[in-house]
């Protein structure tokens, strides 16, 4: 049986992206999230950080969870819509953005009270906005660490998950499950797949390998 040597999460990713520190400095002030209204589909805006994501599981016994949208910049189309009609937000999608600004996955948030936007908002400045509500299926701490790496660059090598611990692999499955909802599906013309079993030791690692075989390096079929 092949012996698997597990390294730390950060070390494994540095092998695929050795210039992470420089990129993190460059991306510090970039928009990492988009906020979209569930009912109208309008993009409300973009923000540099959503403070409270990491604390979701620590406060999950509470019905409502407070988050802070840091560096929020309203989208111009949303600003123009609010000039013609007041808009109430009953549900929002928080999308995590890739380096190119493309959504990689989203989480649904229901405000404790509907949020009203008026015609006095602007897209010319960034603000900080706090809101209380329910974050449905918020990310685990392990998934958040993986999302942070995907913001820099999505995986370019196979079997990166093999060096992760069991908990980190569950976080990996969570990320790729959410990502698969927006990712373009890989087309296999002859419907033949190659399943690399080199690192498969249990059910979790099997799903990691199966997802890569069927959908590519950053996808999964699902864990049920």
mmCIF file of C-alpha atoms in Angstrom:
data_model
loop_
_atom_site.group_PDB
_atom_site.id
_atom_site.type_symbol
_atom_site.label_atom_id
_atom_site.label_comp_id
_atom_site.label_asym_id
_atom_site.label_seq_id
_atom_site.Cartn_x
_atom_site.Cartn_y
_atom_site.Cartn_z
ATOM 1 C CA UNK A 1 0.000 0.000 0.000
ATOM 2 C CA UNK A 2 1.274 3.451 -0.874
ATOM 3 C CA UNK A 3 2.281 5.552 2.120
ATOM 4 C CA UNK A 4 0.807 9.050 2.192
ATOM 5 C CA UNK A 5 2.813 11.734 3.936
ATOM 6 C CA UNK A 6 0.502 14.521 5.052
ATOM 7 C CA UNK A 7 1.842 18.038 5.258
ATOM 8 C CA UNK A 8 0.114 21.098 6.653
ATOM 9 C CA UNK A 9 -2.632 22.745 4.624
ATOM 10 C CA UNK A 10 -0.615 25.853 3.823
ATOM 11 C CA UNK A 11 2.510 23.907 2.843
ATOM 12 C CA UNK A 12 0.598 21.786 0.351
ATOM 13 C CA UNK A 13 -0.811 24.824 -1.371
ATOM 14 C CA UNK A 14 2.506 26.629 -1.481
ATOM 15 C CA UNK A 15 3.767 23.829 -3.721
ATOM 16 C CA UNK A 16 1.130 24.805 -6.290
ATOM 17 C CA UNK A 17 1.435 28.543 -5.788
ATOM 18 C CA UNK A 18 4.830 29.542 -4.397
ATOM 19 C CA UNK A 19 4.144 33.264 -4.770
ATOM 20 C CA UNK A 20 1.102 33.318 -2.472
ATOM 21 C CA UNK A 21 2.470 35.966 -0.093
ATOM 22 C CA UNK A 22 3.015 38.516 -2.837
ATOM 23 C CA UNK A 23 -0.411 37.815 -4.299
ATOM 24 C CA UNK A 24 -2.094 38.180 -0.926
ATOM 25 C CA UNK A 25 -0.568 41.642 -0.570
ATOM 26 C CA UNK A 26 -1.765 42.599 -4.044
ATOM 27 C CA UNK A 27 -5.272 41.234 -3.388
ATOM 28 C CA UNK A 28 -5.636 42.798 0.054
ATOM 29 C CA UNK A 29 -7.827 45.640 -1.211
ATOM 30 C CA UNK A 30 -9.531 43.826 -4.064
ATOM 31 C CA UNK A 31 -13.233 42.960 -4.050
ATOM 32 C CA UNK A 32 -13.430 39.385 -2.802
ATOM 33 C CA UNK A 33 -17.228 39.106 -2.599
ATOM 34 C CA UNK A 34 -20.296 40.161 -4.533
ATOM 35 C CA UNK A 35 -23.734 40.577 -2.944
ATOM 36 C CA UNK A 36 -26.782 39.771 -5.058
ATOM 37 C CA UNK A 37 -30.463 40.340 -4.270
ATOM 38 C CA UNK A 38 -32.308 37.016 -4.307
ATOM 39 C CA UNK A 39 -35.632 38.383 -5.588
ATOM 40 C CA UNK A 40 -34.563 40.784 -8.344
ATOM 41 C CA UNK A 41 -31.251 39.144 -9.223
ATOM 42 C CA UNK A 42 -29.545 42.539 -9.138
ATOM 43 C CA UNK A 43 -25.959 42.733 -7.911
ATOM 44 C CA UNK A 44 -26.147 45.011 -4.883
ATOM 45 C CA UNK A 45 -22.417 45.580 -4.774
ATOM 46 C CA UNK A 46 -18.950 44.270 -4.065
ATOM 47 C CA UNK A 47 -16.934 44.219 -0.854
ATOM 48 C CA UNK A 48 -13.390 43.531 0.305
ATOM 49 C CA UNK A 49 -14.374 41.316 3.223
ATOM 50 C CA UNK A 50 -17.348 39.819 5.041
ATOM 51 C CA UNK A 51 -16.489 39.835 8.727
ATOM 52 C CA UNK A 52 -18.409 37.110 10.548
ATOM 53 C CA UNK A 53 -18.063 34.291 8.051
ATOM 54 C CA UNK A 54 -15.434 32.637 10.232
ATOM 55 C CA UNK A 55 -17.522 33.063 13.388
ATOM 56 C CA UNK A 56 -20.612 31.430 11.910
ATOM 57 C CA UNK A 57 -20.082 27.993 13.427
ATOM 58 C CA UNK A 58 -19.003 29.454 16.766
ATOM 59 C CA UNK A 59 -22.360 31.254 17.071
ATOM 60 C CA UNK A 60 -24.602 28.749 15.267
ATOM 61 C CA UNK A 61 -26.664 28.196 18.433
ATOM 62 C CA UNK A 62 -28.014 31.718 17.892
ATOM 63 C CA UNK A 63 -30.926 32.116 15.502
ATOM 64 C CA UNK A 64 -29.447 35.250 13.978
ATOM 65 C CA UNK A 65 -25.842 35.990 13.123
ATOM 66 C CA UNK A 66 -24.250 39.426 12.707
ATOM 67 C CA UNK A 67 -21.934 40.045 9.781
ATOM 68 C CA UNK A 68 -20.135 43.143 8.563
ATOM 69 C CA UNK A 69 -19.624 44.007 4.904
ATOM 70 C CA UNK A 70 -16.273 45.780 4.848
ATOM 71 C CA UNK A 71 -15.293 47.984 1.925
ATOM 72 C CA UNK A 72 -18.751 47.719 0.352
ATOM 73 C CA UNK A 73 -19.122 49.480 -2.999
ATOM 74 C CA UNK A 74 -22.618 49.599 -4.508
ATOM 75 C CA UNK A 75 -22.977 48.498 -8.121
ATOM 76 C CA UNK A 76 -23.883 51.370 -10.475
ATOM 77 C CA UNK A 77 -26.840 49.472 -11.987
ATOM 78 C CA UNK A 78 -28.205 48.897 -8.490
ATOM 79 C CA UNK A 79 -27.750 52.585 -7.636
ATOM 80 C CA UNK A 80 -29.697 53.605 -10.738
ATOM 81 C CA UNK A 81 -32.481 51.149 -9.888
ATOM 82 C CA UNK A 82 -32.806 52.617 -6.387
ATOM 83 C CA UNK A 83 -33.143 56.111 -7.857
ATOM 84 C CA UNK A 84 -36.337 55.042 -9.601
ATOM 85 C CA UNK A 85 -37.796 52.794 -6.900
ATOM 86 C CA UNK A 86 -37.124 51.911 -3.278
ATOM 87 C CA UNK A 87 -35.893 48.342 -2.990
ATOM 88 C CA UNK A 88 -36.381 46.002 -0.058
ATOM 89 C CA UNK A 89 -33.998 43.079 0.337
ATOM 90 C CA UNK A 90 -35.433 39.902 1.874
ATOM 91 C CA UNK A 91 -32.573 37.578 0.934
ATOM 92 C CA UNK A 92 -29.037 37.908 -0.399
ATOM 93 C CA UNK A 93 -26.430 35.683 -2.006
ATOM 94 C CA UNK A 94 -22.824 36.219 -0.905
ATOM 95 C CA UNK A 95 -20.629 35.095 -3.792
ATOM 96 C CA UNK A 96 -16.908 34.473 -3.373
ATOM 97 C CA UNK A 97 -15.013 35.938 -6.325
ATOM 98 C CA UNK A 98 -11.970 34.626 -8.139
ATOM 99 C CA UNK A 99 -9.012 36.788 -9.092
ATOM 100 C CA UNK A 100 -10.723 37.616 -12.396
ATOM 101 C CA UNK A 101 -13.922 38.693 -10.624
ATOM 102 C CA UNK A 102 -15.890 35.570 -11.547
ATOM 103 C CA UNK A 103 -18.192 33.997 -8.906
ATOM 104 C CA UNK A 104 -16.791 30.721 -7.575
ATOM 105 C CA UNK A 105 -19.600 29.861 -5.178
ATOM 106 C CA UNK A 106 -22.210 31.527 -2.996
ATOM 107 C CA UNK A 107 -23.938 31.285 0.378
ATOM 108 C CA UNK A 108 -27.484 32.449 1.120
ATOM 109 C CA UNK A 109 -28.226 35.022 3.814
ATOM 110 C CA UNK A 110 -31.636 36.117 5.145
ATOM 111 C CA UNK A 111 -31.671 39.457 7.016
ATOM 112 C CA UNK A 112 -33.425 39.538 10.381
ATOM 113 C CA UNK A 113 -35.455 42.439 8.999
ATOM 114 C CA UNK A 114 -35.870 43.475 5.341
ATOM 115 C CA UNK A 115 -33.182 45.949 4.268
ATOM 116 C CA UNK A 116 -34.401 49.054 2.428
ATOM 117 C CA UNK A 117 -32.226 51.005 0.021
ATOM 118 C CA UNK A 118 -33.103 54.532 -1.072
ATOM 119 C CA UNK A 119 -31.984 56.912 -3.804
ATOM 120 C CA UNK A 120 -29.220 58.450 -1.674
ATOM 121 C CA UNK A 121 -26.731 55.593 -2.148
ATOM 122 C CA UNK A 122 -23.721 56.026 -4.422
ATOM 123 C CA UNK A 123 -21.210 53.819 -6.221
ATOM 124 C CA UNK A 124 -18.428 56.393 -5.817
ATOM 125 C CA UNK A 125 -17.336 55.458 -2.292
ATOM 126 C CA UNK A 126 -16.878 52.404 -0.104
ATOM 127 C CA UNK A 127 -18.721 51.949 3.170
ATOM 128 C CA UNK A 128 -18.929 49.489 6.051
ATOM 129 C CA UNK A 129 -22.338 47.935 6.638
ATOM 130 C CA UNK A 130 -23.422 45.586 9.443
ATOM 131 C CA UNK A 131 -26.499 43.389 9.244
ATOM 132 C CA UNK A 132 -28.029 40.671 11.408
ATOM 133 C CA UNK A 133 -29.647 37.607 9.934
ATOM 134 C CA UNK A 134 -29.437 33.890 9.207
ATOM 135 C CA UNK A 135 -26.546 32.520 7.188
ATOM 136 C CA UNK A 136 -27.800 29.294 5.652
ATOM 137 C CA UNK A 137 -25.111 26.627 5.600
ATOM 138 C CA UNK A 138 -22.252 29.022 6.251
ATOM 139 C CA UNK A 139 -18.728 27.848 5.448
ATOM 140 C CA UNK A 140 -16.704 25.803 7.927
ATOM 141 C CA UNK A 141 -13.318 27.122 9.049
ATOM 142 C CA UNK A 142 -11.616 24.476 6.867
ATOM 143 C CA UNK A 143 -13.633 25.543 3.827
ATOM 144 C CA UNK A 144 -12.788 29.191 4.467
ATOM 145 C CA UNK A 145 -9.067 28.445 4.359
ATOM 146 C CA UNK A 146 -9.520 26.735 0.993
ATOM 147 C CA UNK A 147 -11.644 29.589 -0.356
ATOM 148 C CA UNK A 148 -8.849 32.008 0.585
ATOM 149 C CA UNK A 149 -6.454 30.016 -1.577
ATOM 150 C CA UNK A 150 -8.931 29.762 -4.461
ATOM 151 C CA UNK A 151 -9.341 33.550 -4.402
ATOM 152 C CA UNK A 152 -5.639 33.695 -5.293
ATOM 153 C CA UNK A 153 -5.776 30.854 -7.830
ATOM 154 C CA UNK A 154 -7.839 27.737 -8.356
ATOM 155 C CA UNK A 155 -6.017 24.379 -8.261
ATOM 156 C CA UNK A 156 -3.770 23.684 -11.245
ATOM 157 C CA UNK A 157 -2.534 20.265 -10.142
ATOM 158 C CA UNK A 158 -4.353 17.025 -9.364
ATOM 159 C CA UNK A 159 -4.502 15.406 -5.936
ATOM 160 C CA UNK A 160 -3.767 18.566 -3.937
ATOM 161 C CA UNK A 161 -6.378 17.301 -1.470
ATOM 162 C CA UNK A 162 -4.231 14.202 -0.784
ATOM 163 C CA UNK A 163 -1.947 16.097 1.634
ATOM 164 C CA UNK A 164 -4.860 17.425 3.695
ATOM 165 C CA UNK A 165 -6.160 16.042 6.967
ATOM 166 C CA UNK A 166 -9.588 14.398 7.181
ATOM 167 C CA UNK A 167 -11.195 17.623 8.428
ATOM 168 C CA UNK A 168 -9.522 19.655 5.691
ATOM 169 C CA UNK A 169 -10.696 17.178 3.047
ATOM 170 C CA UNK A 170 -14.255 17.671 4.265
ATOM 171 C CA UNK A 171 -13.673 21.393 3.824
ATOM 172 C CA UNK A 172 -12.359 20.679 0.319
ATOM 173 C CA UNK A 173 -15.519 18.722 -0.522
ATOM 174 C CA UNK A 174 -17.644 21.556 0.818
ATOM 175 C CA UNK A 175 -15.865 24.098 -1.381
ATOM 176 C CA UNK A 176 -16.012 22.056 -4.562
ATOM 177 C CA UNK A 177 -19.675 21.165 -3.937
ATOM 178 C CA UNK A 178 -20.552 24.864 -3.693
ATOM 179 C CA UNK A 179 -18.291 25.668 -6.657
ATOM 180 C CA UNK A 180 -19.894 22.987 -8.831
ATOM 181 C CA UNK A 181 -23.162 24.942 -8.777
ATOM 182 C CA UNK A 182 -21.594 27.733 -10.857
ATOM 183 C CA UNK A 183 -18.710 25.964 -12.619
ATOM 184 C CA UNK A 184 -18.800 25.044 -16.283
ATOM 185 C CA UNK A 185 -19.118 21.294 -16.581
ATOM 186 C CA UNK A 186 -16.309 19.312 -18.141
ATOM 187 C CA UNK A 187 -17.410 17.581 -21.356
ATOM 188 C CA UNK A 188 -16.104 14.057 -21.970
ATOM 189 C CA UNK A 189 -17.043 13.017 -25.499
ATOM 190 C CA UNK A 190 -16.485 9.271 -25.126
ATOM 191 C CA UNK A 191 -17.744 9.219 -21.500
ATOM 192 C CA UNK A 192 -14.605 7.401 -20.344
ATOM 193 C CA UNK A 193 -13.036 8.538 -17.090
ATOM 194 C CA UNK A 194 -9.737 7.759 -15.420
ATOM 195 C CA UNK A 195 -10.069 7.349 -11.648
ATOM 196 C CA UNK A 196 -6.748 7.803 -9.858
ATOM 197 C CA UNK A 197 -6.955 5.604 -6.748
ATOM 198 C CA UNK A 198 -3.397 6.264 -5.571
ATOM 199 C CA UNK A 199 -4.510 8.354 -2.583
ATOM 200 C CA UNK A 200 -7.901 6.762 -1.881
ATOM 201 C CA UNK A 201 -7.999 5.321 1.643
ATOM 202 C CA UNK A 202 -11.581 5.969 2.754
ATOM 203 C CA UNK A 203 -14.980 7.264 1.628
ATOM 204 C CA UNK A 204 -13.970 10.928 1.804
ATOM 205 C CA UNK A 205 -10.834 10.507 -0.306
ATOM 206 C CA UNK A 206 -12.818 8.387 -2.778
ATOM 207 C CA UNK A 207 -15.217 11.270 -3.421
ATOM 208 C CA UNK A 208 -12.302 13.683 -3.806
ATOM 209 C CA UNK A 209 -10.722 11.432 -6.450
ATOM 210 C CA UNK A 210 -14.051 10.691 -8.157
ATOM 211 C CA UNK A 211 -14.865 14.376 -8.449
ATOM 212 C CA UNK A 212 -11.527 15.131 -10.108
ATOM 213 C CA UNK A 213 -11.944 12.205 -12.502
ATOM 214 C CA UNK A 214 -15.383 13.312 -13.663
ATOM 215 C CA UNK A 215 -15.313 17.083 -13.458
ATOM 216 C CA UNK A 216 -11.714 18.267 -13.323
ATOM 217 C CA UNK A 217 -9.358 19.472 -10.608
ATOM 218 C CA UNK A 218 -11.781 21.820 -8.860
ATOM 219 C CA UNK A 219 -15.037 19.868 -8.872
ATOM 220 C CA UNK A 220 -16.800 16.945 -7.275
ATOM 221 C CA UNK A 221 -19.837 14.775 -7.907
ATOM 222 C CA UNK A 222 -21.172 15.222 -4.377
ATOM 223 C CA UNK A 223 -20.950 13.679 -0.928
ATOM 224 C CA UNK A 224 -24.102 11.940 0.246
#
